[in-house]
Short mmCIF file of C-alpha atoms in Angstrom, two decimals:
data_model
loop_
_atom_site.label_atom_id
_atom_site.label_comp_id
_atom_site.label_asym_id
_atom_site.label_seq_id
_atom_site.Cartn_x
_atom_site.Cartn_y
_atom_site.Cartn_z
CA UNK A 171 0.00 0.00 0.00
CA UNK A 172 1.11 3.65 -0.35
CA UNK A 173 3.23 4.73 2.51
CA UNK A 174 5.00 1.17 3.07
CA UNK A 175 8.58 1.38 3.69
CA UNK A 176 11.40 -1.29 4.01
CA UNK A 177 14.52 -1.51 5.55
CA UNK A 178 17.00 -4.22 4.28
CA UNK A 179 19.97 -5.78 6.64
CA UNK A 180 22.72 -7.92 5.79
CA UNK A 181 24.48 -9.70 8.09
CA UNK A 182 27.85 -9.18 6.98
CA UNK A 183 29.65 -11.27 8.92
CA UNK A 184 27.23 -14.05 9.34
CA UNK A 185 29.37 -17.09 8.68
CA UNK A 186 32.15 -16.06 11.31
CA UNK A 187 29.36 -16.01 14.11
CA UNK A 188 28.12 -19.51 13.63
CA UNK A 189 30.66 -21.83 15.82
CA UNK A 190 31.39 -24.85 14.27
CA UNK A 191 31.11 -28.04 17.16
CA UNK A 192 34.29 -29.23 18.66
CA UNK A 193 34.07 -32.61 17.25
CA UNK A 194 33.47 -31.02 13.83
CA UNK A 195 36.35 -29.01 13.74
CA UNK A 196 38.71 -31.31 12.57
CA UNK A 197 36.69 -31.23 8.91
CA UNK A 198 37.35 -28.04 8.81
CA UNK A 199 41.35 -27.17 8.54
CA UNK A 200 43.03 -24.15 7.52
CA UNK A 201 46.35 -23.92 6.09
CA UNK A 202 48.36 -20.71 7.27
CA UNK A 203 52.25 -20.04 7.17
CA UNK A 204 52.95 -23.76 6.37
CA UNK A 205 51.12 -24.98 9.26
CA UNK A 206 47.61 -26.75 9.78
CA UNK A 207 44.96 -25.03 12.28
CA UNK A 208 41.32 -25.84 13.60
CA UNK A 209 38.61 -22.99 12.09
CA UNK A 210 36.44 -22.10 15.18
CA UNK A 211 33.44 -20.65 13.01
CA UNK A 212 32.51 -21.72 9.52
CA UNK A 213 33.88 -20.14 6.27
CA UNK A 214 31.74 -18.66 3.82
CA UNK A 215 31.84 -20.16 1.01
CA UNK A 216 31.75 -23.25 3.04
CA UNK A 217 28.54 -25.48 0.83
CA UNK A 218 27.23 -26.20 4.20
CA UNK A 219 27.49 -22.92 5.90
CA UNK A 220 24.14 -21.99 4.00
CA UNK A 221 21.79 -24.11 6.17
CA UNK A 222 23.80 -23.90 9.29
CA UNK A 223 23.18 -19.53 8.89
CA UNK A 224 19.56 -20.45 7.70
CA UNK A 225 19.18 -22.13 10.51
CA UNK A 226 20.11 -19.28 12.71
CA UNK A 227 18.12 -16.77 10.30
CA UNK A 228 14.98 -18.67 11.04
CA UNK A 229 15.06 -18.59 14.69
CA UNK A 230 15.81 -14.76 14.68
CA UNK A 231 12.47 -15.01 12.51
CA UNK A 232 10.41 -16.62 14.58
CA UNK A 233 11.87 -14.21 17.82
CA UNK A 234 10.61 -11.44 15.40
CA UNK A 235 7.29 -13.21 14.97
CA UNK A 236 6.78 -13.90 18.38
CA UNK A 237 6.97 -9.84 18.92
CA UNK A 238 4.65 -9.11 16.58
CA UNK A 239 7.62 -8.20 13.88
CA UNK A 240 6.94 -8.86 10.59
CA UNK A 241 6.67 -10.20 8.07
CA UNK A 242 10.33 -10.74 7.71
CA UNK A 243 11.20 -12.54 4.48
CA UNK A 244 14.49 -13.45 4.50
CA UNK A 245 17.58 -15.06 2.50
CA UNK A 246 20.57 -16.72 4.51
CA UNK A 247 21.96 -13.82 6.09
CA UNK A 248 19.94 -11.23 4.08
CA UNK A 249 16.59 -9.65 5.83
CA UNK A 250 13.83 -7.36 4.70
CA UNK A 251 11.82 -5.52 7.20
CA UNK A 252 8.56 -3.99 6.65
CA UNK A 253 6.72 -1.32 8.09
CA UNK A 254 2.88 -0.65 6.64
CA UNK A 255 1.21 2.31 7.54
#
């Protein structure tokens, strides 16, 4: 309707705040200065990472819902608010 406005958010660092489970880590190396390390948080990129985020995304939805927020479509780590008037 005339008078809606949206705000959009991406979560830019999205990946690097989902922590990967101890006994996961070890499928997840890094190389670095000729040595081997554990990654605490998954990569982007990572094929994976997507539902792990989306996972996260929908809870943060349904928070939102539960407040009377919304709707909130939504896409990984991208979010569009609404507000009608």
């Amino acid at each position: 309707p005339p008078g809606t406005q949206v705000a959009s958010l991406d979560q830019a660092h999205a990946f690097r705040c989902s922590a990967v489970l101890p006994r996961h880590k070890w499928a997840l190396p890094v190389m670095w200065r000729d040595s081997i390390w554990p990654d605490h948080t998954f990569p982007f990129g990572l094929c994976t990472s997507g539902n792990v985020q989306g996972t996260v995304a929908d809870a943060f939805v349904d928070i939102l819902d539960a407040h009377d927020i919304g709707p909130t479509p939504k896409w990984v780590d991208d979010f569009e608010f609404f507000r009608f008037p």
